[in-house]
Short mmCIF file of C-alpha atoms and ligand atoms in Angstrom, two decimals:
data_model
loop_
_atom_site.label_atom_id
_atom_site.label_comp_id
_atom_site.label_asym_id
_atom_site.label_seq_id
_atom_site.Cartn_x
_atom_site.Cartn_y
_atom_site.Cartn_z
CA MET M 22 14.65 -19.97 1.42
CA ASN M 23 15.43 -17.07 -0.91
CA ILE M 24 12.14 -15.68 -2.22
CA ALA M 25 13.79 -15.25 -5.60
CA LEU M 26 13.84 -19.03 -5.97
CA TRP M 27 10.26 -18.80 -7.23
CA LEU M 28 11.32 -16.92 -10.31
CA HIS M 29 14.13 -19.42 -10.96
CA GLN M 30 11.74 -22.37 -10.61
CA THR M 31 8.90 -20.89 -12.66
CA ALA M 32 11.34 -20.04 -15.51
CA ALA M 33 12.63 -23.68 -15.51
CA ARG M 34 9.06 -25.11 -15.58
CA ARG M 35 7.41 -22.63 -18.01
CA PRO M 36 10.16 -20.84 -19.96
CA GLU M 37 7.78 -19.95 -22.82
CA ALA M 38 5.04 -18.48 -20.57
CA PRO M 39 4.68 -14.64 -20.87
CA ALA M 40 6.13 -13.06 -17.72
CA VAL M 41 5.86 -9.30 -18.41
CA ARG M 42 3.92 -7.12 -20.83
CA VAL M 43 3.98 -3.43 -21.36
CA GLY M 44 0.39 -2.80 -22.13
CA GLU M 45 -0.54 -5.56 -24.55
CA ALA M 46 2.99 -5.96 -25.91
CA LEU M 47 5.02 -8.87 -24.66
CA HIS M 48 8.29 -7.77 -23.01
CA ALA M 49 9.64 -11.10 -21.94
CA THR M 50 8.80 -14.78 -21.33
CA TYR M 51 9.72 -16.30 -17.92
CA GLY M 52 12.74 -17.89 -19.46
CA ASP M 53 14.00 -14.63 -20.89
CA TYR M 54 13.02 -12.56 -17.85
CA ALA M 55 14.87 -14.87 -15.43
CA ALA M 56 17.95 -14.79 -17.73
CA ARG M 57 17.86 -11.01 -17.74
CA THR M 58 17.54 -11.07 -13.95
CA ARG M 59 20.52 -13.39 -13.53
CA ALA M 60 22.61 -11.15 -15.82
CA LEU M 61 21.67 -8.14 -13.79
CA ALA M 62 22.59 -10.04 -10.61
CA ARG M 63 26.00 -10.72 -12.08
CA GLY M 64 26.25 -7.05 -13.11
CA PHE M 65 25.44 -5.91 -9.56
CA ALA M 66 27.97 -8.34 -8.07
CA ALA M 67 30.59 -6.93 -10.50
CA ARG M 68 29.86 -3.52 -9.13
CA GLY M 69 30.64 -4.70 -5.64
CA VAL M 70 27.22 -5.67 -4.34
CA GLY M 71 27.27 -8.70 -2.06
CA PRO M 72 25.17 -10.67 0.40
CA GLY M 73 23.68 -8.38 3.05
CA ASP M 74 24.15 -5.18 1.01
CA ARG M 75 21.23 -2.89 0.01
CA VAL M 76 20.27 -1.99 -3.49
CA VAL M 77 17.96 1.06 -3.90
CA LEU M 78 15.45 1.13 -6.78
CA PHE M 79 14.16 4.69 -7.39
CA ALA M 80 12.01 4.39 -10.45
CA LYS M 81 8.56 4.40 -11.92
CA ASN M 82 6.74 1.18 -12.56
CA GLY M 83 8.42 -0.36 -15.54
CA PRO M 84 9.23 -3.60 -17.34
CA ASP M 85 12.52 -4.12 -15.51
CA TYR M 86 11.19 -3.31 -12.02
CA LEU M 87 10.76 -6.97 -11.03
CA ALA M 88 14.07 -7.97 -12.62
CA VAL M 89 16.04 -5.34 -10.59
CA MET M 90 14.30 -6.39 -7.37
CA HIS M 91 15.04 -10.04 -8.03
CA ALA M 92 18.58 -9.44 -9.17
CA ALA M 93 19.33 -7.85 -5.73
CA LEU M 94 17.65 -10.73 -3.94
CA TRP M 95 19.46 -13.27 -6.25
CA ILE M 96 22.86 -12.40 -4.79
CA GLY M 97 21.64 -12.21 -1.21
CA ALA M 98 21.24 -8.39 -1.07
CA ALA M 99 18.11 -6.61 0.00
CA ILE M 100 16.03 -4.36 -2.25
CA VAL M 101 15.06 -0.89 -1.17
CA PRO M 102 12.20 0.36 -3.36
CA VAL M 103 11.70 4.13 -3.14
CA ASN M 104 8.56 5.77 -4.40
CA HIS M 105 9.40 7.62 -7.63
CA LYS M 106 7.26 10.58 -6.64
CA LEU M 107 9.68 11.44 -3.82
CA HIS M 108 11.94 14.46 -4.25
CA PRO M 109 15.53 13.51 -5.20
CA ALA M 110 16.65 14.96 -1.90
CA GLU M 111 14.32 12.54 -0.09
CA ALA M 112 15.59 9.68 -2.20
CA ALA M 113 19.27 10.64 -1.45
CA TRP M 114 18.36 10.73 2.24
CA ILE M 115 16.98 7.18 2.00
CA VAL M 116 20.07 6.00 0.07
CA ALA M 117 22.21 7.33 2.86
CA ASP M 118 19.99 5.98 5.64
CA ALA M 119 19.96 2.50 4.06
CA GLY M 120 23.71 2.59 3.49
CA ALA M 121 22.98 1.38 0.01
CA ARG M 122 25.92 0.08 -2.14
CA LEU M 123 24.10 0.61 -5.38
CA ALA M 124 21.11 2.71 -6.62
CA VAL M 125 19.23 1.97 -9.84
CA THR M 126 17.42 5.15 -10.79
CA GLU M 127 15.31 6.52 -13.66
CA THR M 128 17.62 9.40 -14.63
CA GLY M 129 21.11 8.11 -13.64
CA ASP M 130 22.20 11.66 -12.67
CA LEU M 131 21.38 11.83 -9.01
CA SER M 132 24.82 10.89 -7.79
CA THR M 133 26.05 14.28 -8.86
CA ARG M 134 24.07 15.84 -6.04
CA PRO M 135 26.13 17.10 -3.07
CA ASP M 136 23.88 15.01 -0.68
CA TRP M 137 24.53 11.75 -2.50
CA PRO M 138 26.63 9.35 -0.33
CA ALA M 139 30.03 8.96 -1.91
CA ASP M 140 30.03 5.16 -1.47
CA CYS M 141 26.83 4.55 -3.34
CA LEU M 142 27.21 3.78 -7.09
CA GLU M 143 24.34 4.80 -9.38
CA VAL M 144 23.12 3.09 -12.58
CA GLY M 145 20.47 4.71 -14.66
CA LEU M 146 17.70 2.43 -15.99
CA HIS M 147 18.01 3.79 -19.45
CA SER M 148 21.77 3.88 -19.70
CA GLY M 149 24.06 1.73 -21.80
CA ASP M 150 25.61 0.48 -18.63
CA PHE M 151 22.30 -0.96 -17.53
CA ALA M 152 21.53 -2.45 -20.96
CA GLU M 153 24.84 -4.16 -21.00
CA ALA M 154 24.46 -5.49 -17.41
CA ALA M 155 21.01 -6.88 -18.35
CA THR M 156 22.22 -8.79 -21.38
CA PRO M 157 22.35 -12.52 -20.56
CA GLY M 158 25.61 -14.38 -21.07
CA PRO M 159 26.45 -18.08 -20.83
CA GLY M 160 25.15 -19.53 -17.55
CA ASP M 161 22.43 -17.01 -17.19
CA ARG M 162 19.82 -19.64 -18.02
CA THR M 163 20.66 -21.79 -15.04
CA THR M 164 22.35 -20.07 -12.09
CA PRO M 165 20.07 -20.35 -9.02
CA PRO M 166 19.71 -17.66 -6.44
CA ARG M 167 22.06 -17.66 -3.53
CA GLU M 168 20.73 -19.38 -0.50
CA ALA M 169 19.08 -17.21 2.10
CA ARG M 170 17.77 -17.88 5.70
CA GLU M 171 14.26 -17.15 6.67
CA ASP M 172 15.23 -14.09 8.71
CA ASP M 173 17.66 -12.57 6.22
CA LEU M 174 16.72 -9.08 5.13
CA ALA M 175 15.02 -9.09 1.71
CA TRP M 176 13.07 -5.82 1.45
CA LEU M 177 13.74 -2.55 3.22
CA PHE M 178 10.62 -0.59 3.05
CA TYR M 179 10.62 3.10 3.90
CA THR M 180 7.20 3.96 5.42
CA SER M 181 5.39 6.75 3.71
CA GLY M 182 6.26 9.06 6.57
CA THR M 183 3.18 11.05 7.25
CA THR M 184 5.02 12.07 10.44
CA GLY M 185 8.70 12.82 10.77
CA ARG M 186 11.54 11.18 8.77
CA PRO M 187 10.75 7.77 7.20
CA LYS M 188 11.97 4.66 8.86
CA GLY M 189 13.27 1.61 7.09
CA VAL M 190 11.03 -1.39 7.87
CA MET M 191 12.95 -4.67 7.68
CA LEU M 192 11.07 -7.44 5.91
CA THR M 193 12.71 -10.86 5.66
CA HIS M 194 12.54 -13.54 2.99
CA GLY M 195 10.32 -15.54 5.43
CA ALA M 196 7.91 -12.63 5.90
CA LEU M 197 7.51 -12.05 2.16
CA ARG M 198 6.85 -15.77 1.60
CA ALA M 199 4.29 -15.88 4.41
CA MET M 200 2.61 -12.78 2.89
CA ALA M 201 2.56 -14.38 -0.65
CA MET M 202 1.26 -17.69 0.69
CA THR M 203 -1.57 -16.05 2.58
CA TYR M 204 -2.85 -14.17 -0.52
CA PRO M 205 -4.49 -17.06 -2.33
CA LEU M 206 -5.96 -18.40 0.94
CA ASP M 207 -7.50 -15.24 2.13
CA VAL M 208 -7.50 -12.42 -0.39
CA ASP M 209 -8.18 -13.88 -3.83
CA PRO M 210 -7.77 -17.25 -5.48
CA ALA M 211 -4.78 -16.36 -7.71
CA ARG M 212 -4.51 -18.09 -11.10
CA ALA M 213 -1.84 -18.46 -13.74
CA SER M 214 -4.30 -16.94 -16.21
CA ASP M 215 -4.60 -13.69 -14.21
CA HIS M 216 -3.05 -10.44 -15.42
CA PRO M 217 -1.72 -8.68 -12.37
CA LEU M 218 -1.54 -4.98 -13.36
CA TYR M 219 0.73 -2.36 -11.66
CA ALA M 220 -1.28 0.73 -11.65
CA ALA M 221 -0.20 1.77 -8.18
CA PRO M 222 3.51 2.36 -7.24
CA MET M 223 5.42 -1.00 -7.12
CA SER M 224 7.58 0.53 -4.44
CA HIS M 225 4.60 -0.02 -2.18
CA GLY M 226 1.87 -2.59 -1.83
CA ALA M 227 1.47 -3.27 -5.57
CA GLY M 228 5.11 -4.44 -5.68
CA LEU M 229 4.75 -6.72 -2.77
CA TYR M 230 1.78 -8.37 -4.54
CA THR M 231 4.11 -9.87 -7.15
CA PHE M 232 5.63 -12.93 -5.55
CA HIS M 233 2.58 -15.25 -5.58
CA TYR M 234 2.07 -14.38 -9.27
CA ILE M 235 5.63 -15.16 -10.11
CA ARG M 236 5.22 -18.50 -8.33
CA LEU M 237 2.14 -19.27 -10.49
CA GLY M 238 3.71 -18.05 -13.73
CA ALA M 239 1.11 -15.35 -14.40
CA CYS M 240 1.86 -12.50 -16.73
CA HIS M 241 2.61 -9.13 -15.05
CA VAL M 242 1.30 -6.04 -16.93
CA ILE M 243 2.92 -2.68 -16.69
CA PRO M 244 0.61 0.07 -17.88
CA PRO M 245 2.39 2.06 -20.68
CA GLY M 246 1.43 5.27 -18.81
CA GLN M 247 3.32 3.87 -15.80
CA GLY M 248 0.66 5.00 -13.35
CA PHE M 249 -2.99 4.98 -12.55
CA ASP M 250 -5.04 5.93 -15.60
CA PRO M 251 -8.56 4.63 -15.58
CA ALA M 252 -9.09 4.85 -19.33
CA GLU M 253 -5.87 2.85 -19.82
CA ILE M 254 -7.06 0.30 -17.32
CA GLU M 255 -10.36 -0.07 -19.12
CA ALA M 256 -8.58 -0.57 -22.43
CA LEU M 257 -6.24 -3.22 -20.90
CA ALA M 258 -9.10 -4.96 -19.23
CA ARG M 259 -10.93 -5.21 -22.48
CA ALA M 260 -7.84 -6.43 -24.37
CA LEU M 261 -6.29 -8.82 -21.87
CA GLY M 262 -8.98 -9.82 -19.47
CA ASP M 263 -8.66 -11.12 -15.89
CA LEU M 264 -6.91 -8.02 -14.62
CA VAL M 265 -6.09 -7.97 -10.89
CA PHE M 266 -4.73 -4.89 -9.24
CA PHE M 267 -4.23 -3.01 -5.99
CA ALA M 268 -5.60 0.49 -5.64
CA ALA M 269 -5.81 3.04 -2.92
CA PRO M 270 -9.28 4.21 -2.11
CA THR M 271 -8.68 7.53 -3.86
CA MET M 272 -7.91 5.60 -7.03
CA ILE M 273 -11.16 3.60 -6.73
CA ARG M 274 -13.02 6.91 -6.70
CA ARG M 275 -11.35 7.89 -9.94
CA LEU M 276 -12.02 4.41 -11.48
CA VAL M 277 -15.67 4.67 -10.62
CA ALA M 278 -15.92 8.20 -11.95
CA HIS M 279 -14.42 7.06 -15.14
CA ALA M 280 -16.72 4.02 -15.41
CA ARG M 281 -19.76 6.17 -14.83
CA ALA M 282 -18.73 8.49 -17.62
CA SER M 283 -17.54 5.86 -20.16
CA GLY M 284 -20.25 3.25 -19.69
CA TRP M 285 -17.73 0.56 -18.87
CA ARG M 286 -18.81 -1.71 -16.03
CA GLY M 287 -15.57 -3.32 -15.13
CA GLU M 288 -15.65 -6.15 -17.73
CA GLY M 289 -12.15 -7.69 -17.90
CA VAL M 290 -11.29 -6.77 -14.34
CA ARG M 291 -11.32 -9.83 -12.02
CA THR M 292 -10.36 -8.28 -8.80
CA VAL M 293 -9.44 -4.91 -7.33
CA ILE M 294 -7.83 -5.03 -3.88
CA TYR M 295 -8.11 -1.80 -2.01
CA GLY M 296 -6.60 -0.58 1.25
CA GLY M 297 -4.02 1.70 2.58
CA GLY M 298 -6.53 4.24 3.80
CA PRO M 299 -10.23 4.49 4.77
CA MET M 300 -12.75 3.66 2.06
CA TYR M 301 -16.06 5.30 2.84
CA LEU M 302 -19.24 3.30 2.62
CA ALA M 303 -20.81 5.72 0.20
CA ASP M 304 -17.89 5.29 -2.15
CA LEU M 305 -17.95 1.55 -1.74
CA ASP M 306 -21.65 1.26 -2.51
CA GLU M 307 -21.15 3.25 -5.60
CA ALA M 308 -18.25 1.06 -6.78
CA VAL M 309 -20.14 -2.20 -6.19
CA ASP M 310 -23.29 -0.90 -7.74
CA LEU M 311 -21.63 0.22 -10.84
CA MET M 312 -18.88 -2.38 -11.36
CA GLY M 313 -20.12 -5.40 -9.41
CA PRO M 314 -18.54 -7.68 -6.78
CA ARG M 315 -14.87 -7.24 -7.89
CA PHE M 316 -13.63 -5.56 -4.73
CA VAL M 317 -11.61 -6.98 -1.81
CA GLN M 318 -10.31 -4.96 1.07
CA ILE M 319 -7.15 -5.48 2.92
CA TYR M 320 -5.73 -3.68 5.89
CA GLY M 321 -1.96 -3.72 6.45
CA GLN M 322 0.97 -1.47 7.06
CA GLY M 323 4.65 -1.45 6.02
CA GLU M 324 5.39 -3.19 9.34
CA SER M 325 3.03 -6.14 8.45
CA PRO M 326 2.73 -5.71 4.74
CA MET M 327 -0.68 -6.28 3.21
CA THR M 328 -1.40 -8.75 5.99
CA ILE M 329 -3.38 -7.60 8.90
CA THR M 330 -6.98 -8.15 8.01
CA VAL M 331 -9.09 -8.95 4.94
CA LEU M 332 -12.70 -8.29 3.90
CA PRO M 333 -13.32 -10.73 1.03
CA ARG M 334 -15.43 -9.79 -2.01
CA ASP M 335 -18.64 -11.57 -0.96
CA MET M 336 -18.65 -9.63 2.31
CA VAL M 337 -17.72 -6.35 0.63
CA ALA M 338 -20.76 -6.84 -1.66
CA ASP M 339 -23.23 -8.34 0.81
CA ARG M 340 -25.82 -5.85 1.97
CA ALA M 341 -28.44 -8.38 3.10
CA HIS M 342 -26.53 -9.78 6.12
CA PRO M 343 -28.04 -8.61 9.45
CA ARG M 344 -24.71 -7.02 10.31
CA ALA M 345 -23.85 -5.90 6.83
CA GLU M 346 -23.34 -2.25 7.51
CA ALA M 347 -20.96 -2.92 10.43
CA ARG M 348 -19.04 -5.57 8.47
CA ARG M 349 -18.77 -3.52 5.33
CA GLY M 350 -17.56 -0.54 7.28
CA SER M 351 -14.95 -2.73 9.01
CA VAL M 352 -11.58 -3.81 7.55
CA GLY M 353 -12.54 -7.40 7.95
CA TYR M 354 -10.99 -10.17 10.00
CA ALA M 355 -7.45 -11.29 10.78
CA GLN M 356 -5.52 -12.85 7.85
CA ALA M 357 -4.45 -16.47 8.32
CA CYS M 358 -0.79 -15.55 8.95
CA VAL M 359 -1.32 -13.24 11.85
CA GLU M 360 -3.13 -12.87 15.21
CA VAL M 361 -4.85 -9.49 15.85
CA ARG M 362 -5.73 -8.00 19.27
CA VAL M 363 -7.03 -4.70 20.48
CA VAL M 364 -5.30 -3.60 23.70
CA ASP M 365 -5.01 -0.83 26.31
CA GLU M 366 -1.83 0.97 27.14
CA ALA M 367 -0.63 -1.92 29.30
CA MET M 368 -1.09 -4.23 26.33
CA ALA M 369 -4.06 -6.01 28.03
CA ASP M 370 -7.07 -6.96 25.88
CA VAL M 371 -9.94 -4.42 25.94
CA PRO M 372 -13.50 -5.79 26.01
CA VAL M 373 -15.31 -6.74 22.80
CA ASP M 374 -16.38 -3.64 20.82
CA ALA M 375 -14.23 -1.30 22.94
CA PRO M 376 -11.66 0.84 21.19
CA GLY M 377 -7.96 0.38 21.74
CA GLU M 378 -4.71 0.06 19.95
CA ILE M 379 -4.53 -2.69 17.29
CA VAL M 380 -1.56 -5.10 17.74
CA VAL M 381 -0.42 -7.86 15.47
CA ARG M 382 1.77 -10.93 15.76
CA GLY M 383 2.76 -13.37 13.08
CA ALA M 384 5.12 -14.48 10.29
CA THR M 385 4.72 -11.34 8.25
CA VAL M 386 5.54 -8.81 10.99
CA MET M 387 8.71 -6.88 10.42
CA LYS M 388 12.09 -7.78 12.01
CA GLY M 389 12.39 -4.15 13.23
CA TYR M 390 13.30 -0.66 11.95
CA TRP M 391 16.66 -0.36 10.17
CA ASN M 392 19.18 1.16 12.56
CA ARG M 393 16.52 2.37 14.96
CA PRO M 394 16.72 0.12 18.04
CA GLU M 395 14.69 2.57 20.21
CA ALA M 396 11.84 2.88 17.64
CA THR M 397 11.95 -0.91 17.23
CA ALA M 398 11.62 -1.46 20.99
CA GLU M 399 8.68 0.93 21.21
CA THR M 400 6.89 -0.70 18.31
CA LEU M 401 7.61 -4.48 18.84
CA VAL M 402 6.58 -5.39 22.36
CA ASP M 403 6.84 -9.04 23.38
CA GLY M 404 6.60 -10.08 19.73
CA TRP M 405 3.50 -7.90 19.15
CA LEU M 406 3.56 -5.13 16.59
CA ARG M 407 1.95 -1.87 17.88
CA THR M 408 0.23 -0.50 14.76
CA GLY M 409 -0.55 2.90 16.18
CA ASP M 410 -4.03 2.39 14.73
CA VAL M 411 -7.07 2.51 16.95
CA GLY M 412 -9.92 0.17 16.35
CA ARG M 413 -12.41 -2.17 17.89
CA LEU M 414 -12.99 -5.91 17.45
CA ASP M 415 -16.57 -7.27 17.46
CA ALA M 416 -17.67 -10.64 18.82
CA ASP M 417 -17.27 -12.25 15.39
CA GLY M 418 -13.72 -11.02 14.86
CA PHE M 419 -14.31 -8.05 12.59
CA LEU M 420 -12.04 -5.15 13.10
CA THR M 421 -13.21 -1.64 12.59
CA LEU M 422 -10.59 1.09 12.41
CA THR M 423 -11.58 4.26 14.19
CA ASP M 424 -8.37 6.05 13.59
CA ARG M 425 -4.61 6.25 14.03
CA SER M 426 -4.18 6.96 17.73
CA LYS M 427 -2.39 10.27 17.10
CA ASP M 428 -5.31 11.50 15.04
CA VAL M 429 -7.85 11.09 17.83
CA ILE M 430 -9.42 14.50 18.77
CA ILE M 431 -10.10 14.97 22.40
CA SER M 432 -12.81 17.53 23.09
CA GLY M 433 -14.18 18.13 26.59
CA GLY M 434 -12.40 14.92 27.63
CA THR M 435 -14.31 12.85 25.09
CA ASN M 436 -12.58 11.01 22.20
CA ILE M 437 -13.73 11.99 18.72
CA TYR M 438 -12.63 9.79 15.93
CA PRO M 439 -12.19 11.89 12.77
CA ARG M 440 -13.23 9.11 10.57
CA GLU M 441 -16.77 9.13 11.99
CA VAL M 442 -17.13 12.83 11.27
CA GLU M 443 -15.65 12.41 7.79
CA GLU M 444 -18.05 9.58 6.99
CA THR M 445 -21.03 11.71 7.87
CA LEU M 446 -19.91 14.70 5.89
CA LEU M 447 -19.05 12.60 2.86
CA ALA M 448 -22.58 11.26 2.79
CA HIS M 449 -23.66 14.77 1.80
CA ALA M 450 -24.06 15.07 -2.00
CA GLY M 451 -22.15 18.24 -2.22
CA VAL M 452 -19.02 16.99 -0.45
CA ALA M 453 -16.27 15.46 -2.57
CA GLU M 454 -13.50 15.08 -0.01
CA VAL M 455 -13.06 15.87 3.62
CA SER M 456 -10.51 15.60 6.39
CA VAL M 457 -10.98 16.66 9.99
CA ILE M 458 -8.38 17.45 12.61
CA GLY M 459 -8.30 18.83 16.18
CA VAL M 460 -7.35 22.38 16.89
CA PRO M 461 -6.56 23.83 20.33
CA SER M 462 -9.59 25.32 22.14
CA ALA M 463 -9.50 27.22 25.42
CA GLU M 464 -12.82 25.82 26.41
CA TRP M 465 -12.75 22.14 25.31
CA GLY M 466 -9.06 21.43 24.93
CA GLU M 467 -9.61 20.72 21.24
CA ASP M 468 -12.23 21.62 18.68
CA VAL M 469 -13.00 19.87 15.43
CA LEU M 470 -11.90 21.62 12.26
CA ALA M 471 -13.18 20.28 8.94
CA PHE M 472 -11.31 20.77 5.61
CA VAL M 473 -13.86 20.29 2.87
CA VAL M 474 -13.52 19.96 -0.89
CA LEU M 475 -16.88 20.42 -2.64
CA HIS M 476 -18.06 18.95 -5.93
CA PRO M 477 -17.95 21.49 -8.69
CA GLY M 478 -21.09 23.62 -8.58
CA ALA M 479 -22.12 22.36 -5.19
CA ASP M 480 -23.72 25.04 -3.14
CA CYS M 481 -23.21 24.34 0.44
CA GLY M 482 -21.58 26.48 3.04
CA PRO M 483 -20.92 25.93 6.77
CA GLU M 484 -24.58 26.45 7.70
CA THR M 485 -25.81 23.64 5.43
CA LEU M 486 -23.16 21.20 6.55
CA ASP M 487 -23.58 22.15 10.20
CA ALA M 488 -27.27 21.37 9.92
CA TRP M 489 -26.39 18.13 8.15
CA CYS M 490 -24.07 17.04 10.99
CA ARG M 491 -26.50 18.21 13.71
CA ALA M 492 -29.14 15.94 12.21
CA ARG M 493 -26.77 12.93 12.18
CA MET M 494 -24.27 12.94 15.12
CA ALA M 495 -23.73 13.94 18.61
CA SER M 496 -23.35 17.70 18.93
CA PHE M 497 -19.84 17.53 20.47
CA LYS M 498 -18.52 15.82 17.36
CA LYS M 499 -19.71 18.46 14.99
CA PRO M 500 -16.97 20.67 13.41
CA LYS M 501 -16.82 24.02 14.98
CA HIS M 502 -14.60 25.42 12.27
CA TRP M 503 -14.77 25.01 8.48
CA ARG M 504 -12.17 25.52 5.75
CA PHE M 505 -13.05 25.06 2.07
CA LEU M 506 -10.19 23.97 -0.16
CA ASP M 507 -9.83 23.12 -3.93
CA GLU M 508 -8.03 19.85 -2.96
CA LEU M 509 -6.61 18.14 0.07
CA PRO M 510 -2.86 17.85 0.43
CA LYS M 511 -1.74 14.21 -0.16
CA ASN M 512 1.49 12.37 -0.01
CA ALA M 513 3.07 10.37 -2.83
CA TYR M 514 0.72 7.46 -2.15
CA GLY M 515 -2.43 9.53 -2.33
CA LYS M 516 -2.84 9.60 1.47
CA VAL M 517 -4.25 12.76 3.04
CA LEU M 518 -1.55 14.56 4.93
CA LYS M 519 -3.12 15.55 8.21
CA THR M 520 0.28 16.87 9.38
CA GLU M 521 0.04 19.43 6.46
CA LEU M 522 -3.51 20.36 7.34
CA ARG M 523 -2.46 20.91 10.98
CA LYS M 524 0.17 23.37 9.74
CA GLN M 525 -2.42 25.19 7.71
CA ALA M 526 -4.63 25.39 10.73
P1 AMP E 625 1.63 2.34 5.26
O1 AMP E 625 2.52 1.75 6.24
O2 AMP E 625 2.15 3.56 4.61
O3 AMP E 625 1.12 1.33 4.22
O4 AMP E 625 0.37 2.84 6.03
C1 AMP E 625 -0.42 2.00 6.79
C2 AMP E 625 -1.57 2.66 7.46
O5 AMP E 625 -2.58 2.94 6.52
C3 AMP E 625 -2.19 1.81 8.51
O6 AMP E 625 -1.49 1.78 9.69
C4 AMP E 625 -3.60 2.37 8.61
O7 AMP E 625 -3.60 3.54 9.36
C5 AMP E 625 -3.78 2.82 7.12
N1 AMP E 625 -4.57 1.76 6.44
C6 AMP E 625 -4.15 0.73 5.79
N2 AMP E 625 -5.09 -0.07 5.23
C7 AMP E 625 -6.24 0.50 5.53
C8 AMP E 625 -7.66 0.26 5.30
N3 AMP E 625 -8.02 -0.86 4.66
N4 AMP E 625 -8.56 1.12 5.86
C9 AMP E 625 -8.16 2.23 6.50
N5 AMP E 625 -6.88 2.53 6.83
C10 AMP E 625 -5.91 1.70 6.34
#
């Protein structure tokens, strides 16, 4: 089944229902949005795009984002969403790697670059060409999407690439549908009256969280600022109500800081789904105390999008449970569409509570990496996806991430999980952000080096933080070296770039 069928069906059932708003202003109803999508699909086909082809979308969150995505799917092509914060050279590299036939871009002028593949056409979102292609003609109210098989490629997702060149993760129509159907079961009871808001890049998780809302006929909201602006979110929450959005933990920190300053307590926000990186307990406490039980955590990765584990809102907020601390510090339990295990190098289960690599099997797991058979064979083993993340499963099935395997620091033969050190340091009132890595040491193999960003005006040097750690953790885990920075290097998704920190070290 083509996942685009949901837009077709919703438009037939509820043509007058609002489909997309830019801020509060209505951009299109479902009937009009589907017509626009069908027109674009025809326009793409007229430019030579056919079933099995790839269409790149390199753009900010905008009102036509979902239409371009669905237009590609409509004609049996796959969509390749590229984060708009990437450098044009990086985008051109992805266009070439994906072998894209067409690229829809913000500016429309990237194909003049020497590194742009000659056989890829470009259309600018704001061009006359695009406007013409998106104008519905006769038949654009009825034409259904082309049939697709479950395992046909729908979405080619380039992983954020904290290491090396990005790889294209192949997600099928079946995987996207399984992901969408798990959402209301495990993550949040989605409703037609919700306002899904796209504050985080739609090229990533936020864009994957659109299909169930299209199915329901909810109205998608594009923030006029096209990004994550807490003041804008507050205003939209107050005006529209029932906002639901995905945010990375770094965004939650900004949201909470804004709420603290403005006096807003989250009224009008129904649910914030967070994930994509570690959320520290101190931050979570602050968010829940200030804004109430509106938060749900998910753990996923491009290779099993949004769907490895979930920690639902009641568990995120519950501090009375006897195991509350462990549960709230975990990423929750396996979502309904996957099985999760923690294994050793031979792929055998490790005992309960012992650390090992997290592996995942289920309907949402990728088909493989685009044109990378070796990387695929290393990552998909007997149907299990090796996540590269290290964690432990407790007796009740809660998974705690300790780190990505490559980030583990080994000092004196003992594993040190950076996250543990980071949690301890973050609990200090003067520390705003922290990231720790291992650096070579003649004596121990590796030493812990901490990069610290202090709150403005905080007065704490290495001695203070050393004493703080000494009072709270095993001595071997304490950072031996300290660097104080104004900010941590982050990638386009707000994830701390440990590779960059390693270079600096
Ligand atoms: P990406 O494929 O770019 O979405 O990155 C996925 C990676 O982000 C995972 O493999 C984890 O290392 C990390 N990650 C995702 N969700 C969480 C979470 N809830 N807590 C901690 N780390 C996470």
